[in-house]
Coordinates of C-alpha atoms in Angstrom, one line a residue:
M1 CA 55.7 37.0 -58.4
N2 CA 56.1 39.3 -55.3
R3 CA 52.4 40.2 -55.5
W4 CA 51.4 36.5 -55.5
I5 CA 53.6 35.8 -52.5
A6 CA 52.0 38.7 -50.6
L7 CA 48.5 37.5 -51.3
T8 CA 49.4 34.0 -50.2
A9 CA 50.8 35.3 -46.9
V10 CA 47.6 37.3 -46.2
S11 CA 45.4 34.3 -46.9
L12 CA 47.4 32.1 -44.5
L13 CA 47.2 34.8 -41.8
L14 CA 43.4 35.1 -42.1
S15 CA 43.1 31.3 -42.0
A16 CA 45.1 31.1 -38.8
C17 CA 42.9 33.8 -37.2
S18 CA 39.7 32.0 -38.0
E19 CA 41.0 28.7 -36.3
K20 CA 42.0 30.3 -33.0
E21 CA 40.5 29.0 -29.7
P22 CA 37.1 30.4 -28.6
T23 CA 37.0 33.2 -26.1
V24 CA 36.3 32.6 -22.3
A25 CA 32.8 34.1 -22.7
D26 CA 32.0 31.7 -25.6
S27 CA 33.2 28.7 -23.6
T28 CA 31.1 29.8 -20.6
D29 CA 27.9 30.1 -22.7
R30 CA 28.5 26.8 -24.4
S31 CA 29.0 24.8 -21.2
A32 CA 26.3 26.4 -19.1
P33 CA 24.5 23.7 -17.1
D34 CA 20.8 23.1 -17.3
L35 CA 20.0 23.1 -13.6
D36 CA 16.7 23.5 -11.8
T37 CA 17.0 26.4 -9.4
Y38 CA 15.0 28.0 -6.6
L39 CA 14.7 31.8 -6.2
A40 CA 15.4 32.8 -2.6
E41 CA 12.9 35.3 -1.4
P42 CA 12.3 36.6 2.1
V43 CA 9.1 35.3 3.8
T44 CA 7.5 36.1 7.1
V45 CA 7.8 33.2 9.5
A46 CA 7.0 32.7 13.1
E47 CA 9.7 33.4 15.6
E48 CA 9.7 30.5 18.0
T49 CA 10.9 29.5 21.4
R50 CA 11.5 25.7 21.8
L51 CA 11.1 24.0 25.1
D52 CA 11.1 20.4 26.3
G53 CA 7.7 18.7 26.9
V54 CA 6.3 15.4 27.9
L55 CA 3.2 13.8 26.4
E56 CA 0.3 12.8 28.6
A57 CA -3.2 11.4 27.9
V58 CA -6.1 13.8 28.0
H59 CA -8.5 10.9 28.7
R60 CA -7.7 8.4 31.4
S61 CA -10.5 6.6 33.2
T62 CA -11.5 3.5 35.2
V63 CA -14.4 1.4 34.0
S64 CA -16.6 0.0 36.8
S65 CA -19.2 -2.8 36.9
E66 CA -22.9 -1.9 36.8
V67 CA -24.1 -5.4 37.8
S68 CA -23.3 -8.1 40.4
A69 CA -22.3 -11.1 38.3
R70 CA -19.5 -13.5 37.5
V71 CA -16.9 -12.6 34.8
M72 CA -17.2 -15.0 31.8
E73 CA -15.0 -13.3 29.3
L74 CA -11.9 -11.0 29.7
P75 CA -10.3 -10.7 26.3
F76 CA -7.7 -7.9 27.1
D77 CA -4.8 -7.7 29.4
V78 CA -2.5 -4.9 30.6
D79 CA -0.7 -3.0 27.8
D80 CA -3.1 -4.3 25.1
Y81 CA -4.5 -1.9 22.6
V82 CA -8.3 -1.7 22.5
E83 CA -10.5 -0.2 19.8
K84 CA -13.4 2.0 20.8
G85 CA -16.5 -0.1 21.3
E86 CA -14.7 -3.5 21.7
V87 CA -15.9 -5.8 24.5
I88 CA -13.5 -5.6 27.4
V89 CA -15.5 -7.6 30.0
R90 CA -18.5 -9.9 29.6
F91 CA -20.5 -11.1 32.6
R92 CA -22.8 -14.1 33.1
D93 CA -26.2 -13.0 31.8
A94 CA -28.6 -15.9 32.5
D95 CA -30.8 -13.8 34.8
Q96 CA -30.9 -10.8 32.5
Q97 CA -31.7 -13.1 29.5
A98 CA -34.7 -14.5 31.5
Q99 CA -35.9 -11.1 32.4
M100 CA -35.7 -10.1 28.8
A101 CA -37.7 -13.1 27.7
T102 CA -40.4 -12.3 30.3
A103 CA -40.6 -8.7 29.3
Q104 CA -40.9 -9.5 25.6
A105 CA -43.7 -12.0 26.3
T106 CA -45.5 -9.4 28.4
L107 CA -45.2 -6.9 25.6
Q108 CA -46.5 -9.4 23.1
E109 CA -49.6 -10.1 25.3
A110 CA -50.2 -6.4 25.9
R111 CA -50.1 -5.6 22.2
A112 CA -52.6 -8.4 21.4
Q113 CA -55.0 -7.0 24.0
L114 CA -54.5 -3.5 22.7
T115 CA -55.4 -4.7 19.1
E116 CA -58.5 -6.3 20.4
A117 CA -59.5 -3.3 22.5
R118 CA -58.9 -0.9 19.6
Q119 CA -61.1 -2.9 17.2
A120 CA -63.9 -3.0 19.9
Y121 CA -63.5 0.8 20.4
E122 CA -63.7 1.5 16.6
R123 CA -66.8 -0.6 16.3
G124 CA -68.3 1.2 19.3
Q125 CA -67.7 4.5 17.6
E126 CA -69.7 3.5 14.6
M127 CA -72.5 2.1 16.7
I128 CA -72.7 5.1 19.0
E129 CA -73.0 7.4 15.9
R130 CA -75.9 5.3 14.7
E131 CA -77.3 5.2 18.2
L132 CA -77.2 1.4 18.3
I133 CA -75.6 1.2 21.8
A134 CA -75.9 3.1 25.0
R135 CA -73.5 5.8 26.0
A136 CA -72.5 3.8 29.1
E137 CA -71.4 0.8 26.9
F138 CA -69.3 3.1 24.7
D139 CA -67.7 4.6 27.7
R140 CA -66.7 1.1 28.9
L141 CA -65.2 0.3 25.5
T142 CA -63.2 3.6 25.6
S143 CA -61.9 2.9 29.1
T144 CA -60.9 -0.7 28.1
F145 CA -59.0 0.7 25.1
E146 CA -57.2 3.4 27.1
S147 CA -56.2 0.7 29.7
A148 CA -54.8 -1.5 27.0
Q149 CA -52.8 1.4 25.6
A150 CA -51.3 2.0 29.1
R151 CA -50.5 -1.7 29.6
A152 CA -48.7 -1.8 26.2
G153 CA -46.7 1.3 27.1
A154 CA -45.7 -0.2 30.4
A155 CA -44.7 -3.4 28.6
E156 CA -42.6 -1.5 26.2
A157 CA -40.9 0.3 29.1
G158 CA -40.3 -3.1 30.7
V159 CA -38.6 -4.4 27.6
R160 CA -36.3 -1.3 27.4
A161 CA -35.4 -1.8 31.1
A162 CA -34.6 -5.5 30.5
Q163 CA -32.6 -4.6 27.4
E164 CA -30.6 -2.1 29.4
N165 CA -29.9 -4.6 32.2
L166 CA -28.8 -7.1 29.6
E167 CA -26.5 -4.6 28.0
R168 CA -24.9 -3.9 31.4
T169 CA -23.5 -7.4 31.3
V170 CA -21.3 -6.4 28.4
V171 CA -18.7 -3.7 29.1
R172 CA -17.3 -1.9 26.0
A173 CA -14.3 0.4 25.7
P174 CA -15.4 4.1 25.8
Y175 CA -12.5 5.1 23.5
S176 CA -9.5 3.6 21.7
G177 CA -6.5 3.3 23.9
I178 CA -4.2 1.2 26.1
V179 CA -5.1 -0.9 29.1
E180 CA -3.1 0.3 32.1
E181 CA -4.5 -1.8 34.8
R182 CA -6.9 -4.8 35.2
H183 CA -8.6 -4.9 38.5
I184 CA -10.5 -8.3 38.1
E185 CA -9.8 -11.8 37.0
L186 CA -11.7 -14.3 34.9
G187 CA -14.2 -16.2 37.0
E188 CA -14.4 -13.7 39.8
T189 CA -17.8 -12.2 40.8
A190 CA -17.9 -8.5 40.6
G191 CA -20.1 -6.3 42.7
A192 CA -21.9 -3.2 41.4
G193 CA -19.5 -0.3 41.3
Q194 CA -16.4 -2.5 41.5
P195 CA -13.5 -1.2 39.3
L196 CA -12.8 -3.4 36.3
M197 CA -10.1 -1.8 34.1
T198 CA -8.2 1.4 33.8
G199 CA -7.1 2.7 30.4
L200 CA -5.9 5.8 28.6
S201 CA -6.6 7.2 25.2
L202 CA -3.9 7.4 22.5
E203 CA -6.1 9.6 20.2
H204 CA -6.3 12.5 22.7
L205 CA -2.8 13.6 23.8
R206 CA -1.3 16.8 25.1
A207 CA 2.3 18.0 25.9
V208 CA 3.0 19.3 29.3
V209 CA 5.7 22.0 29.4
E210 CA 7.2 24.1 32.2
V211 CA 7.6 27.6 30.9
P212 CA 10.1 29.9 32.6
Q213 CA 8.7 33.1 34.0
S214 CA 10.9 35.2 31.7
L215 CA 9.2 33.7 28.6
V216 CA 5.6 33.4 29.6
G217 CA 4.6 36.9 28.5
P218 CA 5.1 36.6 24.7
L219 CA 3.9 33.1 24.7
R220 CA 0.6 34.1 26.5
E221 CA 0.2 36.9 24.1
H222 CA 0.3 34.8 20.9
G223 CA -1.1 31.5 22.3
E224 CA 0.2 29.5 19.3
A225 CA 2.5 26.4 19.3
R226 CA 3.4 23.3 17.5
V227 CA 4.6 20.0 18.8
V228 CA 7.7 18.5 17.2
L229 CA 7.6 14.7 17.5
P230 CA 10.7 12.5 17.8
D231 CA 10.6 11.6 14.1
G232 CA 10.9 15.3 13.2
T233 CA 7.4 15.9 12.1
S234 CA 5.4 18.6 13.8
L235 CA 1.7 19.1 14.6
D236 CA -0.1 22.4 15.1
A237 CA -1.6 22.6 18.6
T238 CA -5.4 22.9 18.8
E239 CA -5.2 24.5 22.2
V240 CA -2.6 26.1 24.4
R241 CA -3.4 26.5 28.1
I242 CA -1.0 28.4 30.3
S243 CA -1.5 28.2 34.1
P244 CA -2.5 31.5 35.6
A245 CA 0.0 31.1 38.4
A246 CA 3.6 29.9 38.7
S247 CA 4.6 27.0 40.9
E248 CA 6.1 28.0 44.2
G249 CA 9.2 25.8 43.9
S250 CA 10.4 26.3 40.3
H251 CA 8.6 29.6 39.5
T252 CA 7.6 28.1 36.1
F253 CA 4.1 28.1 34.5
R254 CA 2.8 24.7 33.7
T255 CA 1.5 24.8 30.1
R256 CA -0.6 22.1 28.4
V257 CA -0.5 22.0 24.6
T258 CA -3.2 19.8 23.0
L259 CA -2.3 17.7 19.9
P260 CA -4.9 17.3 17.1
E261 CA -7.2 14.3 17.6
G262 CA -5.9 11.1 16.0
D263 CA -3.3 8.3 16.3
H264 CA 0.1 9.9 15.7
Q265 CA 2.1 6.8 16.7
V266 CA 3.4 8.4 19.9
F267 CA 2.6 7.4 23.5
P268 CA 2.2 9.1 26.9
G269 CA 5.6 9.7 28.5
T270 CA 7.3 10.5 25.2
L271 CA 9.7 13.5 25.2
V272 CA 8.9 16.1 22.6
K273 CA 9.8 19.6 21.7
V274 CA 7.2 22.3 21.8
A275 CA 7.8 25.4 19.6
F276 CA 5.9 28.4 21.0
K277 CA 5.3 31.5 18.8
R278 CA 6.8 34.6 20.3
G279 CA 6.6 36.9 17.3
E280 CA 7.3 37.1 13.5
Q281 CA 10.4 37.7 11.4
E282 CA 11.5 37.7 7.8
L283 CA 13.8 34.9 6.8
L284 CA 15.1 33.2 3.7
R285 CA 14.0 29.6 3.2
V286 CA 15.1 27.1 0.6
P287 CA 14.0 23.5 0.0
A288 CA 15.8 21.2 2.5
P289 CA 17.4 18.9 -0.2
A290 CA 19.3 22.0 -1.6
V291 CA 21.3 22.2 1.6
V292 CA 24.5 20.0 1.5
Q293 CA 27.0 19.0 4.1
R294 CA 30.6 18.9 3.0
S295 CA 32.7 17.8 5.9
E296 CA 32.0 20.4 8.6
V297 CA 30.7 22.9 6.1
T298 CA 27.0 23.5 5.5
G299 CA 26.5 25.0 2.0
L300 CA 24.4 25.7 -1.0
Y301 CA 25.2 25.7 -4.7
V302 CA 24.4 29.2 -5.9
V303 CA 23.8 29.7 -9.6
H304 CA 24.7 33.2 -10.9
P305 CA 23.0 35.0 -13.8
D306 CA 26.1 34.4 -16.0
H307 CA 25.8 30.6 -15.2
R308 CA 28.7 30.5 -12.8
I309 CA 28.2 28.0 -10.0
E310 CA 29.5 28.6 -6.6
L311 CA 29.5 26.4 -3.5
R312 CA 28.8 28.9 -0.7
Q313 CA 29.0 28.3 3.0
V314 CA 25.8 29.3 4.9
R315 CA 24.4 29.1 8.4
A316 CA 21.3 27.0 8.3
G317 CA 18.5 27.1 10.8
E318 CA 15.5 24.8 11.7
L319 CA 13.5 22.7 9.3
T320 CA 10.1 24.1 8.7
P321 CA 6.9 22.0 8.7
E322 CA 6.7 22.6 4.9
G323 CA 10.1 20.8 4.4
Q324 CA 12.2 23.9 3.9
R325 CA 15.4 25.0 5.6
V326 CA 15.8 28.4 7.1
I327 CA 19.0 30.2 6.0
L328 CA 20.2 32.6 8.7
S329 CA 23.2 34.0 6.8
G330 CA 25.4 33.5 3.7
L331 CA 22.6 33.9 1.1
A332 CA 21.0 37.1 -0.2
A333 CA 17.5 37.6 -1.4
G334 CA 17.1 37.2 -5.1
E335 CA 19.9 34.7 -5.6
R336 CA 19.1 31.3 -7.1
V337 CA 20.0 28.0 -5.5
A338 CA 20.5 24.7 -7.3
L339 CA 17.8 22.2 -6.3
D340 CA 19.9 19.2 -7.2
P341 CA 23.3 19.7 -5.4
I342 CA 24.7 16.5 -6.9
A343 CA 24.2 17.7 -10.5
A344 CA 25.4 21.2 -9.5
G345 CA 28.6 19.7 -7.9
I346 CA 29.3 17.7 -11.1
A347 CA 28.8 20.8 -13.3
L348 CA 31.1 22.8 -11.0
K349 CA 33.9 20.2 -11.3
E350 CA 33.5 20.1 -15.1
R351 CA 33.8 23.9 -15.2
Q352 CA 36.9 23.9 -13.0
A353 CA 38.5 21.2 -15.3
Q354 CA 38.2 23.4 -18.4

């Protein structure tokens, strides 16, 4: 009996031990979140100096009349956008049309005479070879043929001149841009050389920056910059021109930074930031969506190798053109950052509630 009681007690004790709660390590492994992470590694990036700039048009011109005629069509007004090649002024062209018709008729007649003279010359060549006509007669045929060729050439030149005069009655936009000023009205008679319209191009822009004397050395050495537009996007400059001399009043160097050609939905007079390269440095960068703002704290969700999740405060820098955020402090190389801060936050709260 005593032996049976002892065996029963041992059995109950072993059963109690097998039903105890799991250890902390077991709980951690079982609740480890499946989060996408980003490995923070140092990269070499440009060290930049940001200065304020103002956009201006590279191309700004005034179109003048090449004929003396009355304005028959004026389709654009001030502040209108004009595509390259569109008609901006059309003059009365009755005289030019008449000249064109006369020149074309003269050319048609000259070509007919040339055809007749060529046929006579070719017959003369056959006959002179067979000694059926005198040399003097063949020379006359040759002279007539050459004269007909000259008249046809002159008639073709006359048609080209008439065509050019006709085209001068239609003024087209030399580039796409905005009409700044209109110097003539519909129905007025313009003289040759009279200004018609002033416009500027929106596809060729540059930023003008006043660079302090203390910064011009490194900026001149590297000669690289990018223009940060008001919407946050940036464009790499195609050319950086720094004035060789400082202005007498402000002692700054006027610098012109040319934007890539194209319509970037910005206009002359727009304020922009210009980031000049002054050197290189190694920094940590993470995808911008991984950075969160909790009240006044900027942070990242760091995922440790043992699956622990930590909301860590960091000091974040500028947004890069590739859509990444520079981390100045608070994160070490080799650490992993959660790409989805919402999912990481939910996982952290669940972990804390256990």
